[in-house]
mmCIF file of C-alpha atoms in Angstrom:
data_model
loop_
_atom_site.group_PDB
_atom_site.id
_atom_site.type_symbol
_atom_site.label_atom_id
_atom_site.label_comp_id
_atom_site.label_asym_id
_atom_site.label_seq_id
_atom_site.Cartn_x
_atom_site.Cartn_y
_atom_site.Cartn_z
ATOM 1 C CA UNK U 1 0.000 0.000 0.000
ATOM 2 C CA UNK U 2 2.706 2.609 0.849
ATOM 3 C CA UNK U 3 4.391 1.907 -2.511
ATOM 4 C CA UNK U 4 1.188 2.789 -4.339
ATOM 5 C CA UNK U 5 0.905 6.044 -2.424
ATOM 6 C CA UNK U 6 4.555 6.921 -3.088
ATOM 7 C CA UNK U 7 4.133 6.057 -6.782
ATOM 8 C CA UNK U 8 0.940 8.120 -7.002
ATOM 9 C CA UNK U 9 2.553 11.141 -5.293
ATOM 10 C CA UNK U 10 5.633 10.871 -7.524
ATOM 11 C CA UNK U 11 3.444 10.722 -10.615
ATOM 12 C CA UNK U 12 1.447 13.701 -9.388
ATOM 13 C CA UNK U 13 4.653 15.699 -8.847
ATOM 14 C CA UNK U 14 5.928 14.890 -12.337
ATOM 15 C CA UNK U 15 2.605 15.807 -13.943
ATOM 16 C CA UNK U 16 2.297 19.049 -12.009
ATOM 17 C CA UNK U 17 5.837 19.967 -13.041
ATOM 18 C CA UNK U 18 4.986 19.365 -16.685
ATOM 19 C CA UNK U 19 1.829 21.423 -16.455
ATOM 20 C CA UNK U 20 3.715 24.537 -15.354
ATOM 21 C CA UNK U 21 5.846 24.574 -18.507
ATOM 22 C CA UNK U 22 3.174 26.444 -20.467
ATOM 23 C CA UNK U 23 2.316 29.040 -17.829
ATOM 24 C CA UNK U 24 1.636 32.409 -19.440
ATOM 25 C CA UNK U 25 1.213 31.006 -22.931
ATOM 26 C CA UNK U 26 -2.322 29.726 -22.642
ATOM 27 C CA UNK U 27 -4.667 30.010 -25.607
ATOM 28 C CA UNK U 28 -7.657 32.294 -25.202
ATOM 29 C CA UNK U 29 -10.913 30.831 -23.982
ATOM 30 C CA UNK U 30 -13.677 30.259 -26.519
ATOM 31 C CA UNK U 31 -16.063 33.170 -27.126
ATOM 32 C CA UNK U 32 -18.724 32.860 -24.422
ATOM 33 C CA UNK U 33 -21.397 34.828 -26.298
ATOM 34 C CA UNK U 34 -21.601 36.969 -29.455
ATOM 35 C CA UNK U 35 -21.694 40.160 -27.350
ATOM 36 C CA UNK U 36 -18.289 39.506 -25.804
ATOM 37 C CA UNK U 37 -15.355 41.540 -27.050
ATOM 38 C CA UNK U 38 -11.593 41.672 -26.728
ATOM 39 C CA UNK U 39 -8.915 44.264 -25.997
ATOM 40 C CA UNK U 40 -5.434 43.541 -27.324
ATOM 41 C CA UNK U 41 -2.110 45.260 -27.868
ATOM 42 C CA UNK U 42 1.608 45.037 -27.234
ATOM 43 C CA UNK U 43 3.821 46.359 -24.440
ATOM 44 C CA UNK U 44 7.604 46.385 -24.242
ATOM 45 C CA UNK U 45 9.706 47.102 -21.161
ATOM 46 C CA UNK U 46 13.360 46.804 -20.134
ATOM 47 C CA UNK U 47 12.526 43.368 -18.702
ATOM 48 C CA UNK U 48 9.763 40.870 -19.503
ATOM 49 C CA UNK U 49 6.240 42.100 -18.784
ATOM 50 C CA UNK U 50 4.469 39.462 -16.707
ATOM 51 C CA UNK U 51 1.116 41.126 -16.051
ATOM 52 C CA UNK U 52 -1.222 43.667 -17.630
ATOM 53 C CA UNK U 53 -4.272 44.755 -15.650
ATOM 54 C CA UNK U 54 -7.482 45.999 -17.239
ATOM 55 C CA UNK U 55 -10.363 47.126 -15.064
ATOM 56 C CA UNK U 56 -13.940 47.856 -15.900
ATOM 57 C CA UNK U 57 -14.450 51.589 -15.478
ATOM 58 C CA UNK U 58 -16.249 52.430 -12.232
ATOM 59 C CA UNK U 59 -16.050 48.893 -10.868
ATOM 60 C CA UNK U 60 -14.238 47.985 -7.661
ATOM 61 C CA UNK U 61 -12.553 44.597 -7.457
ATOM 62 C CA UNK U 62 -12.361 42.768 -4.143
ATOM 63 C CA UNK U 63 -10.839 39.305 -4.193
ATOM 64 C CA UNK U 64 -12.137 36.595 -3.933
ATOM 65 C CA UNK U 65 -15.591 38.027 -4.727
ATOM 66 C CA UNK U 66 -14.698 39.474 -8.113
ATOM 67 C CA UNK U 67 -11.575 39.847 -10.203
ATOM 68 C CA UNK U 68 -10.440 42.080 -13.036
ATOM 69 C CA UNK U 69 -10.650 40.604 -16.531
ATOM 70 C CA UNK U 70 -8.118 37.923 -17.380
ATOM 71 C CA UNK U 71 -5.317 39.235 -19.577
ATOM 72 C CA UNK U 72 -3.061 36.804 -21.399
ATOM 73 C CA UNK U 73 0.428 38.172 -22.025
ATOM 74 C CA UNK U 74 2.998 36.479 -24.215
ATOM 75 C CA UNK U 75 6.792 36.659 -24.155
ATOM 76 C CA UNK U 76 6.934 39.014 -27.142
ATOM 77 C CA UNK U 77 4.765 41.566 -25.253
ATOM 78 C CA UNK U 78 1.504 40.845 -27.090
ATOM 79 C CA UNK U 79 -1.488 40.723 -24.771
ATOM 80 C CA UNK U 80 -5.208 40.070 -25.027
ATOM 81 C CA UNK U 81 -8.161 40.211 -22.677
ATOM 82 C CA UNK U 82 -10.925 38.050 -24.073
ATOM 83 C CA UNK U 83 -14.626 37.667 -23.246
ATOM 84 C CA UNK U 84 -15.124 41.247 -22.113
ATOM 85 C CA UNK U 85 -18.662 42.478 -21.608
ATOM 86 C CA UNK U 86 -19.479 45.570 -23.648
ATOM 87 C CA UNK U 87 -18.486 48.617 -21.649
ATOM 88 C CA UNK U 88 -15.646 50.902 -20.668
ATOM 89 C CA UNK U 89 -12.297 49.606 -19.486
ATOM 90 C CA UNK U 90 -9.099 51.140 -18.147
ATOM 91 C CA UNK U 91 -5.556 49.954 -18.843
ATOM 92 C CA UNK U 92 -4.599 50.421 -15.183
ATOM 93 C CA UNK U 93 -1.283 48.729 -14.411
ATOM 94 C CA UNK U 94 1.412 46.355 -15.518
ATOM 95 C CA UNK U 95 4.175 44.400 -13.856
ATOM 96 C CA UNK U 96 7.564 43.112 -14.863
ATOM 97 C CA UNK U 97 9.543 40.411 -13.127
ATOM 98 C CA UNK U 98 10.686 42.868 -10.456
ATOM 99 C CA UNK U 99 8.355 45.886 -10.381
ATOM 100 C CA UNK U 100 4.695 46.977 -10.655
ATOM 101 C CA UNK U 101 3.752 50.141 -12.570
ATOM 102 C CA UNK U 102 0.451 51.846 -11.749
ATOM 103 C CA UNK U 103 -0.686 53.750 -14.811
ATOM 104 C CA UNK U 104 -3.756 55.242 -13.134
ATOM 105 C CA UNK U 105 -2.884 57.114 -9.963
ATOM 106 C CA UNK U 106 -5.358 59.989 -10.249
ATOM 107 C CA UNK U 107 -8.927 60.137 -11.505
ATOM 108 C CA UNK U 108 -7.837 62.300 -14.458
ATOM 109 C CA UNK U 109 -5.457 59.492 -15.536
ATOM 110 C CA UNK U 110 -8.402 57.083 -15.611
ATOM 111 C CA UNK U 111 -10.393 59.370 -17.916
ATOM 112 C CA UNK U 112 -7.463 59.540 -20.316
ATOM 113 C CA UNK U 113 -7.100 55.752 -20.513
ATOM 114 C CA UNK U 114 -10.716 54.661 -21.075
ATOM 115 C CA UNK U 115 -11.238 52.099 -23.834
ATOM 116 C CA UNK U 116 -14.780 51.304 -24.981
ATOM 117 C CA UNK U 117 -15.640 47.764 -26.077
ATOM 118 C CA UNK U 118 -18.778 47.368 -28.192
ATOM 119 C CA UNK U 119 -20.585 44.009 -28.589
ATOM 120 C CA UNK U 120 -18.467 41.483 -30.516
ATOM 121 C CA UNK U 121 -15.667 43.991 -31.117
ATOM 122 C CA UNK U 122 -11.905 43.545 -31.160
ATOM 123 C CA UNK U 123 -10.244 46.698 -29.810
ATOM 124 C CA UNK U 124 -6.577 47.365 -30.500
ATOM 125 C CA UNK U 125 -5.279 49.760 -27.848
ATOM 126 C CA UNK U 126 -1.832 50.126 -29.366
ATOM 127 C CA UNK U 127 1.796 49.237 -28.858
ATOM 128 C CA UNK U 128 3.576 50.767 -25.913
ATOM 129 C CA UNK U 129 7.127 51.019 -24.623
ATOM 130 C CA UNK U 130 7.801 51.531 -20.939
ATOM 131 C CA UNK U 131 10.888 53.446 -19.877
ATOM 132 C CA UNK U 132 11.802 53.066 -16.208
ATOM 133 C CA UNK U 133 13.561 56.246 -15.076
ATOM 134 C CA UNK U 134 14.779 54.613 -11.821
ATOM 135 C CA UNK U 135 15.459 50.977 -12.746
ATOM 136 C CA UNK U 136 17.431 50.167 -9.590
ATOM 137 C CA UNK U 137 14.939 51.575 -7.084
ATOM 138 C CA UNK U 138 11.832 49.435 -6.498
ATOM 139 C CA UNK U 139 10.126 52.196 -4.510
ATOM 140 C CA UNK U 140 10.396 55.138 -6.900
ATOM 141 C CA UNK U 141 7.620 55.205 -9.461
ATOM 142 C CA UNK U 142 9.102 57.358 -12.168
ATOM 143 C CA UNK U 143 8.454 55.956 -15.597
ATOM 144 C CA UNK U 144 7.155 56.950 -19.000
ATOM 145 C CA UNK U 145 4.938 55.011 -21.348
ATOM 146 C CA UNK U 146 5.123 55.989 -24.979
ATOM 147 C CA UNK U 147 2.834 54.879 -27.774
ATOM 148 C CA UNK U 148 4.893 53.197 -30.493
ATOM 149 C CA UNK U 149 4.243 52.619 -34.191
ATOM 150 C CA UNK U 150 5.737 49.126 -34.201
ATOM 151 C CA UNK U 151 4.518 46.484 -33.857
ATOM 152 C CA UNK U 152 1.412 47.739 -35.629
ATOM 153 C CA UNK U 153 -2.096 46.304 -35.327
ATOM 154 C CA UNK U 154 -1.652 43.978 -38.291
ATOM 155 C CA UNK U 155 1.566 42.468 -36.877
ATOM 156 C CA UNK U 156 0.012 41.926 -33.432
ATOM 157 C CA UNK U 157 -3.104 40.344 -34.953
ATOM 158 C CA UNK U 158 -1.011 37.900 -36.988
ATOM 159 C CA UNK U 159 0.730 36.676 -33.815
ATOM 160 C CA UNK U 160 -2.507 36.469 -31.804
ATOM 161 C CA UNK U 161 -4.208 34.690 -34.726
ATOM 162 C CA UNK U 162 -1.655 31.884 -34.285
ATOM 163 C CA UNK U 163 -2.288 31.786 -30.512
ATOM 164 C CA UNK U 164 -6.067 31.525 -30.945
ATOM 165 C CA UNK U 165 -6.160 28.449 -33.191
ATOM 166 C CA UNK U 166 -9.433 26.553 -32.871
ATOM 167 C CA UNK U 167 -11.398 29.364 -31.215
ATOM 168 C CA UNK U 168 -13.940 31.829 -32.520
ATOM 169 C CA UNK U 169 -11.397 34.594 -31.865
ATOM 170 C CA UNK U 170 -9.336 33.304 -34.764
ATOM 171 C CA UNK U 171 -12.244 34.013 -37.134
ATOM 172 C CA UNK U 172 -12.606 37.547 -35.736
ATOM 173 C CA UNK U 173 -8.854 38.138 -36.143
ATOM 174 C CA UNK U 174 -9.034 36.887 -39.756
ATOM 175 C CA UNK U 175 -11.954 39.228 -40.458
ATOM 176 C CA UNK U 176 -10.062 42.161 -38.922
ATOM 177 C CA UNK U 177 -6.974 41.358 -41.010
ATOM 178 C CA UNK U 178 -9.130 41.542 -44.147
ATOM 179 C CA UNK U 179 -10.449 44.960 -43.032
ATOM 180 C CA UNK U 180 -6.900 46.252 -42.575
ATOM 181 C CA UNK U 181 -5.855 45.469 -46.168
#
């Protein structure tokens, strides 16, 4: 009996180790309803961006009762938040391996970063580059975010199209690519 338990625990450890290999590179979930939309873009920073936070405008998030929308971010900086209800959203923060950057610190900042998602719409919010003005100091929040021309919407869509194989999002990306021609 103890051998079976040891074998089972060993197998469980091996399987759990294998399952963490793909962390952060998950495919998007299937479209939950035709009204759901998506926000996507690209962000570059001096080190790998590990988190992008979008929040529904005017909504307060208290874990574990509710959470901000899930945002998938890939190693190249592309990100997407799928299955968003129609409404207004704010690109509120991001994090790298060592630091969190709050993009909305005052109410006026929130007004300037509102993105509206209409039913069934893909919304490209742009490509951004973050410049940390105090890279060695974790406590100083001096940084700039600049809107960049590259990668452009078409380039980002092509990469996300590959990530969304087998989902309804892939069809929406293909349709958007045709519109951009």
